[in-house]
CSV table of C-alpha atoms in Angstrom, one decimal:
chain,number,residue,atom,x,y,z
A,1,UNK,CA,216.6,-2.9,62.5
A,2,UNK,CA,217.3,-2.7,66.2
A,3,UNK,CA,214.0,-4.0,67.4
A,4,UNK,CA,214.3,-2.1,70.7
A,5,UNK,CA,212.3,1.0,71.7
A,6,UNK,CA,214.4,4.1,72.2
A,7,UNK,CA,214.6,6.1,75.4
A,8,UNK,CA,213.1,9.6,75.4
A,9,UNK,CA,216.6,11.1,74.9
A,10,UNK,CA,217.4,8.7,72.1
A,11,UNK,CA,214.1,9.6,70.4
A,12,UNK,CA,215.0,13.3,70.6
A,13,UNK,CA,218.5,12.7,69.2
A,14,UNK,CA,217.0,10.6,66.4
A,15,UNK,CA,214.5,13.3,65.7
A,16,UNK,CA,217.3,15.9,65.5
A,17,UNK,CA,219.2,13.8,63.0
A,18,UNK,CA,216.0,13.5,60.9
A,19,UNK,CA,216.0,17.3,60.7
A,20,UNK,CA,219.8,17.6,60.0
A,21,UNK,CA,221.7,14.4,59.6
A,22,UNK,CA,225.0,16.2,59.5
A,23,UNK,CA,224.5,18.4,62.5
A,24,UNK,CA,227.3,18.3,65.1
A,25,UNK,CA,226.7,16.8,68.5
A,26,UNK,CA,227.3,20.2,70.0
A,27,UNK,CA,224.6,21.8,67.8
A,28,UNK,CA,222.1,19.0,68.6
A,29,UNK,CA,222.9,19.4,72.3
A,30,UNK,CA,222.4,23.1,72.2
A,31,UNK,CA,219.0,22.6,70.5
A,32,UNK,CA,217.9,20.0,72.9
A,33,UNK,CA,219.2,21.7,76.0
A,34,UNK,CA,221.3,18.7,77.0
A,35,UNK,CA,225.0,18.3,77.9
A,36,UNK,CA,227.1,17.8,74.7
A,37,UNK,CA,228.9,14.8,76.2
A,38,UNK,CA,225.7,13.0,76.9
A,39,UNK,CA,224.2,13.7,73.5
A,40,UNK,CA,227.5,12.6,71.8
A,41,UNK,CA,227.6,9.3,73.8
A,42,UNK,CA,224.0,8.4,73.1
A,43,UNK,CA,224.2,9.6,69.5
A,44,UNK,CA,227.3,7.6,68.8
A,45,UNK,CA,225.7,4.5,70.3
A,46,UNK,CA,222.7,4.9,68.0
A,47,UNK,CA,224.8,5.1,64.9
A,48,UNK,CA,227.2,2.4,65.9
A,49,UNK,CA,224.4,-0.1,66.7
A,50,UNK,CA,222.6,0.7,63.4
A,51,UNK,CA,219.5,1.8,65.2
A,52,UNK,CA,219.9,5.1,63.3
A,53,UNK,CA,221.8,5.4,60.0
A,54,UNK,CA,222.6,8.7,58.4
A,55,UNK,CA,223.0,8.1,54.7
A,56,UNK,CA,223.2,10.1,51.5
A,57,UNK,CA,220.8,9.1,48.8
A,58,UNK,CA,221.2,9.8,45.1
A,59,UNK,CA,218.2,10.9,43.1
A,60,UNK,CA,217.5,9.2,39.8
A,61,UNK,CA,215.9,10.9,36.8
A,62,UNK,CA,212.7,8.9,37.4
A,63,UNK,CA,211.2,6.8,40.1
A,64,UNK,CA,208.7,3.9,40.0
A,65,UNK,CA,206.8,2.0,42.6
A,66,UNK,CA,206.8,-1.8,42.1
A,67,UNK,CA,204.0,-3.9,43.6
A,68,UNK,CA,205.0,-7.6,43.4
A,69,UNK,CA,203.3,-10.9,44.0
A,70,UNK,CA,205.6,-13.7,45.0
A,71,UNK,CA,205.1,-17.4,44.6
A,72,UNK,CA,203.8,-19.1,47.8
A,73,UNK,CA,206.5,-18.9,50.5
A,74,UNK,CA,208.9,-16.7,48.4
A,75,UNK,CA,208.1,-13.2,49.7
A,76,UNK,CA,211.3,-13.0,51.6
A,77,UNK,CA,213.3,-14.1,48.6
A,78,UNK,CA,211.7,-11.5,46.3
A,79,UNK,CA,212.2,-8.7,48.9
A,80,UNK,CA,215.8,-9.7,49.4
A,81,UNK,CA,216.5,-9.8,45.7
A,82,UNK,CA,215.0,-6.3,45.1
A,83,UNK,CA,216.8,-4.9,48.2
A,84,UNK,CA,220.1,-6.0,46.7
A,85,UNK,CA,219.6,-3.9,43.6
A,86,UNK,CA,221.5,-0.6,43.7
A,87,UNK,CA,218.6,1.2,42.0
A,88,UNK,CA,216.0,0.2,44.6
A,89,UNK,CA,215.3,2.7,47.4
A,90,UNK,CA,213.2,0.6,49.7
A,91,UNK,CA,211.8,-3.0,49.8
A,92,UNK,CA,208.9,-3.9,52.1
A,93,UNK,CA,206.9,-7.0,52.7
A,94,UNK,CA,203.2,-6.4,53.1
A,95,UNK,CA,199.9,-8.1,53.8
A,96,UNK,CA,198.4,-7.5,50.4
A,97,UNK,CA,198.0,-9.9,47.5
A,98,UNK,CA,200.8,-7.9,45.9
A,99,UNK,CA,202.9,-8.7,48.9
A,100,UNK,CA,206.2,-6.9,48.2
A,101,UNK,CA,206.4,-3.2,47.6
A,102,UNK,CA,209.6,-1.5,46.4
A,103,UNK,CA,210.6,1.8,44.9
A,104,UNK,CA,213.2,1.9,42.0
A,105,UNK,CA,215.0,4.7,40.3
A,106,UNK,CA,215.6,4.4,36.6
A,107,UNK,CA,216.9,6.3,33.6
A,108,UNK,CA,217.4,3.4,31.2
A,109,UNK,CA,214.9,1.9,28.7
A,110,UNK,CA,211.7,0.7,30.5
A,111,UNK,CA,211.3,-2.1,28.0
A,112,UNK,CA,214.5,-3.9,29.2
A,113,UNK,CA,213.7,-3.1,32.9
A,114,UNK,CA,210.1,-4.4,32.8
A,115,UNK,CA,210.4,-7.2,30.3
A,116,UNK,CA,213.8,-8.7,31.1
A,117,UNK,CA,215.4,-7.5,34.3
A,118,UNK,CA,212.6,-7.4,36.9
A,119,UNK,CA,210.7,-10.5,35.6
A,120,UNK,CA,213.9,-12.5,36.2
A,121,UNK,CA,213.7,-11.8,40.0
A,122,UNK,CA,213.8,-15.1,41.9
A,123,UNK,CA,210.4,-16.0,43.3
A,124,UNK,CA,208.4,-13.4,41.5
A,125,UNK,CA,205.0,-14.4,40.1
A,126,UNK,CA,203.5,-11.0,39.1
A,127,UNK,CA,204.6,-7.4,38.9
A,128,UNK,CA,202.7,-4.1,38.6
A,129,UNK,CA,204.6,-0.9,38.0
A,130,UNK,CA,203.5,2.6,38.9
A,131,UNK,CA,205.7,5.5,37.6
A,132,UNK,CA,206.0,8.3,40.1
A,133,UNK,CA,204.6,11.6,38.6
A,134,UNK,CA,205.0,13.8,41.6
A,135,UNK,CA,206.1,13.6,45.2
A,136,UNK,CA,204.2,15.3,48.0
A,137,UNK,CA,206.4,14.1,50.8
A,138,UNK,CA,209.4,11.8,51.1
A,139,UNK,CA,210.9,10.2,54.2
A,140,UNK,CA,213.3,13.1,54.4
A,141,UNK,CA,210.3,15.1,55.6
A,142,UNK,CA,209.0,12.6,58.1
A,143,UNK,CA,209.5,13.3,61.8
A,144,UNK,CA,209.1,11.1,64.8
A,145,UNK,CA,207.5,13.9,66.8
A,146,UNK,CA,210.0,14.2,69.6
A,147,UNK,CA,211.1,17.8,69.1
A,148,UNK,CA,209.3,21.0,69.9
A,149,UNK,CA,208.6,23.4,67.0
A,150,UNK,CA,211.3,25.7,68.3
A,151,UNK,CA,213.9,22.9,68.5
A,152,UNK,CA,213.1,21.7,65.0
A,153,UNK,CA,213.3,25.3,63.6
A,154,UNK,CA,216.7,25.8,65.2
A,155,UNK,CA,218.1,22.6,63.6
A,156,UNK,CA,216.3,23.1,60.2
A,157,UNK,CA,218.4,26.2,59.6
A,158,UNK,CA,221.3,24.0,58.7
A,159,UNK,CA,219.6,20.9,57.4
A,160,UNK,CA,217.3,22.1,54.7
A,161,UNK,CA,213.8,20.9,54.1
A,162,UNK,CA,212.1,17.9,52.4
A,163,UNK,CA,212.8,18.2,48.6
A,164,UNK,CA,210.0,16.8,46.5
A,165,UNK,CA,211.1,18.1,43.1
A,166,UNK,CA,214.5,18.1,41.4
A,167,UNK,CA,216.0,18.4,38.0
A,168,UNK,CA,219.4,16.7,37.6
A,169,UNK,CA,222.2,18.6,35.9
A,170,UNK,CA,223.6,17.0,32.8
A,171,UNK,CA,227.2,17.0,34.0
A,172,UNK,CA,229.0,16.5,37.3
A,173,UNK,CA,232.4,17.5,38.5
A,174,UNK,CA,235.3,15.1,38.4
A,175,UNK,CA,235.1,14.3,42.1
A,176,UNK,CA,231.4,14.3,42.6
A,177,UNK,CA,231.1,10.5,42.2
A,178,UNK,CA,233.6,10.0,45.0
A,179,UNK,CA,231.8,12.5,47.3
A,180,UNK,CA,228.4,10.9,46.5
A,181,UNK,CA,229.7,7.4,47.2
A,182,UNK,CA,231.3,8.4,50.5
A,183,UNK,CA,228.1,10.1,51.7
A,184,UNK,CA,226.0,7.1,50.7
A,185,UNK,CA,228.1,5.0,52.9
A,186,UNK,CA,228.1,7.5,55.8
A,187,UNK,CA,226.1,10.7,55.5
A,188,UNK,CA,228.0,12.2,58.5
A,189,UNK,CA,231.5,11.8,56.9
A,190,UNK,CA,233.4,14.9,57.9
A,191,UNK,CA,234.4,17.6,55.5
A,192,UNK,CA,238.0,17.0,56.6
A,193,UNK,CA,237.8,13.3,55.6
A,194,UNK,CA,236.0,14.1,52.3
A,195,UNK,CA,238.6,16.8,51.5
A,196,UNK,CA,241.4,14.2,51.9
A,197,UNK,CA,239.5,11.7,49.8
A,198,UNK,CA,239.2,14.0,46.8
A,199,UNK,CA,242.4,16.0,47.4
A,200,UNK,CA,240.6,19.4,47.6
A,201,UNK,CA,240.4,22.1,50.2
A,202,UNK,CA,237.8,21.8,52.9
A,203,UNK,CA,236.2,25.0,51.7
A,204,UNK,CA,235.8,23.7,48.2
A,205,UNK,CA,234.4,20.4,49.4
A,206,UNK,CA,231.9,22.1,51.6
A,207,UNK,CA,230.7,24.3,48.7
A,208,UNK,CA,230.5,21.2,46.4
A,209,UNK,CA,228.4,19.3,48.9
A,210,UNK,CA,226.1,22.3,49.2
A,211,UNK,CA,225.7,22.2,45.4
A,212,UNK,CA,225.0,18.5,45.3
A,213,UNK,CA,222.3,19.0,47.9
A,214,UNK,CA,220.8,22.1,46.4
A,215,UNK,CA,220.8,20.8,42.9
A,216,UNK,CA,218.8,17.7,44.0
A,217,UNK,CA,221.5,15.1,43.2
A,218,UNK,CA,221.8,14.1,46.9
A,219,UNK,CA,219.7,14.2,50.0
A,220,UNK,CA,221.0,13.3,53.5
A,221,UNK,CA,218.5,11.2,55.4
A,222,UNK,CA,218.4,9.8,59.0
A,223,UNK,CA,216.9,6.3,58.7
A,224,UNK,CA,215.2,4.8,61.7
A,225,UNK,CA,212.6,2.1,62.1
A,226,UNK,CA,209.2,3.6,63.0
A,227,UNK,CA,208.6,1.0,65.6
A,228,UNK,CA,211.8,2.0,67.5
A,229,UNK,CA,210.5,5.6,67.9
A,230,UNK,CA,207.0,4.6,69.0
A,231,UNK,CA,205.1,3.8,65.7
A,232,UNK,CA,204.9,0.0,65.5
A,233,UNK,CA,202.1,0.1,62.9
A,234,UNK,CA,203.1,0.9,59.3
A,235,UNK,CA,200.9,0.7,56.2
A,236,UNK,CA,200.8,1.3,52.5
A,237,UNK,CA,197.7,3.1,51.2
A,238,UNK,CA,196.8,2.6,47.6
A,239,UNK,CA,194.5,5.5,46.7
A,240,UNK,CA,192.1,5.9,43.8
A,241,UNK,CA,190.9,9.4,43.3
A,242,UNK,CA,189.5,11.6,40.5
A,243,UNK,CA,192.5,13.3,38.7
A,244,UNK,CA,191.4,16.8,39.7
A,245,UNK,CA,191.4,15.7,43.4
A,246,UNK,CA,195.0,14.4,43.5
A,247,UNK,CA,196.8,17.7,44.0
A,248,UNK,CA,194.6,19.0,46.9
A,249,UNK,CA,194.6,15.6,48.5
A,250,UNK,CA,198.4,15.3,48.3
A,251,UNK,CA,198.8,18.8,49.8
A,252,UNK,CA,196.5,17.8,52.7
A,253,UNK,CA,198.4,14.6,53.4
A,254,UNK,CA,201.7,16.3,53.2
A,255,UNK,CA,200.8,18.0,56.5
A,256,UNK,CA,199.9,14.8,58.3
A,257,UNK,CA,202.7,13.9,60.8
A,258,UNK,CA,201.7,10.2,60.3
A,259,UNK,CA,202.5,10.3,56.6
A,260,UNK,CA,206.1,9.2,55.9
A,261,UNK,CA,205.8,9.3,52.1
A,262,UNK,CA,203.2,10.3,49.5
A,263,UNK,CA,203.4,10.3,45.8
A,264,UNK,CA,201.1,10.7,42.8
A,265,UNK,CA,201.6,7.8,40.3
A,266,UNK,CA,200.4,6.6,36.9
A,267,UNK,CA,198.3,3.5,36.7
A,268,UNK,CA,195.1,2.2,38.3
A,269,UNK,CA,196.0,4.0,41.5
A,270,UNK,CA,196.5,7.7,41.6
A,271,UNK,CA,198.5,8.0,44.9
A,272,UNK,CA,200.6,5.8,47.0
A,273,UNK,CA,201.0,6.8,50.7
A,274,UNK,CA,203.1,5.2,53.4
A,275,UNK,CA,201.8,5.9,57.0
A,276,UNK,CA,202.8,5.1,60.5
A,277,UNK,CA,200.7,4.8,63.6
A,278,UNK,CA,201.0,4.0,67.3
A,279,UNK,CA,198.2,1.4,67.1
A,280,UNK,CA,195.7,-0.2,64.8
A,281,UNK,CA,193.1,2.1,66.4
A,282,UNK,CA,195.0,5.1,65.3
A,283,UNK,CA,195.4,3.7,61.8
A,284,UNK,CA,191.6,3.2,61.7
A,285,UNK,CA,191.1,6.8,62.8
A,286,UNK,CA,193.3,7.9,59.9
A,287,UNK,CA,191.4,5.8,57.4
A,288,UNK,CA,188.1,7.1,58.6
A,289,UNK,CA,189.2,10.8,58.4
A,290,UNK,CA,186.7,13.0,56.4
A,291,UNK,CA,189.5,13.9,53.9
A,292,UNK,CA,189.1,10.7,52.0
A,293,UNK,CA,185.3,11.3,51.4
A,294,UNK,CA,185.9,14.9,50.7
A,295,UNK,CA,188.1,14.0,47.8
A,296,UNK,CA,186.0,11.1,46.6
A,297,UNK,CA,188.7,8.5,47.1
A,298,UNK,CA,188.8,4.7,47.4
A,299,UNK,CA,191.6,3.5,49.7
A,300,UNK,CA,193.1,0.0,49.8
A,301,UNK,CA,195.3,-0.7,52.9
A,302,UNK,CA,198.1,-3.1,53.3
A,303,UNK,CA,200.1,-3.4,56.5
A,304,UNK,CA,203.9,-3.4,56.2
A,305,UNK,CA,205.2,-6.2,58.4
A,306,UNK,CA,208.9,-6.3,57.4
A,307,UNK,CA,211.3,-3.8,55.8
A,308,UNK,CA,214.5,-5.1,54.1
A,309,UNK,CA,215.7,-1.8,52.7
A,310,UNK,CA,215.0,1.8,53.6
A,311,UNK,CA,216.3,5.0,52.1
A,312,UNK,CA,218.7,3.1,49.8
A,313,UNK,CA,220.2,1.1,52.7
A,314,UNK,CA,219.9,-2.6,53.2
A,315,UNK,CA,218.9,-3.3,56.8
A,316,UNK,CA,220.7,-5.7,59.1
A,317,UNK,CA,218.7,-8.8,60.1
């Protein structure tokens, strides 16, 4: 994470990349009404510094939220070990008793994962697992609020929308693994470069990427630290709600700009929600919103104080 607040133009460029991570600097400049050279210079600086990373993320058949308790003093060790797993999407340290939260994609036997692999994590004392049943919002749909609706609509035409459901095809093409790997490393890799990599025409590669995106095998995400774009307070909300209230509550939270992520899960909690705020006061306002009482919920709140991995990418320290 960069640890330095963005300028207003940097925030707008980051917001444009959140809408369409593969948009050209010219297209972003046109949408923002700024000179292309200026946008390209600032955008390249953001990417080079790691303050913004555009990365492809593969979707697994199933996802699970892990809530972990470390032995005393080992939270960083546990978070690091989880972040280094290829199947982990994010790894956060939080203020709760279960002080590390991670999301993991899986297809293999849960018995091996939950009784052999994960319990062997260095520094881990206790683990609770919450399989994801349904997403209402992913970080692909979160925006830092720096664009006008018209600017976002202009960019969204090429970037698609937040995808919360997908069904993975049984087979992939011979070159799909190469394309997926290249886009995981850099979501802005050009079509020309990808075409050379897989020895296909640029037209064929462009069609293949469109298929990977539309079939749900891949999403392109712009990863940015919330604090850098004006949201220094981040929290995980563990929500208990009557089963019949989960769907309407999720649809309501889906529309909140402060919500980065919301999922219905199996277990003692029915929803897990990741939110950002400009201050503790704003977080309190969110937690006291009538929507919680309306849906008869109980909300447990843990602050996120460190992120080691976001969107499938290990962050620099």
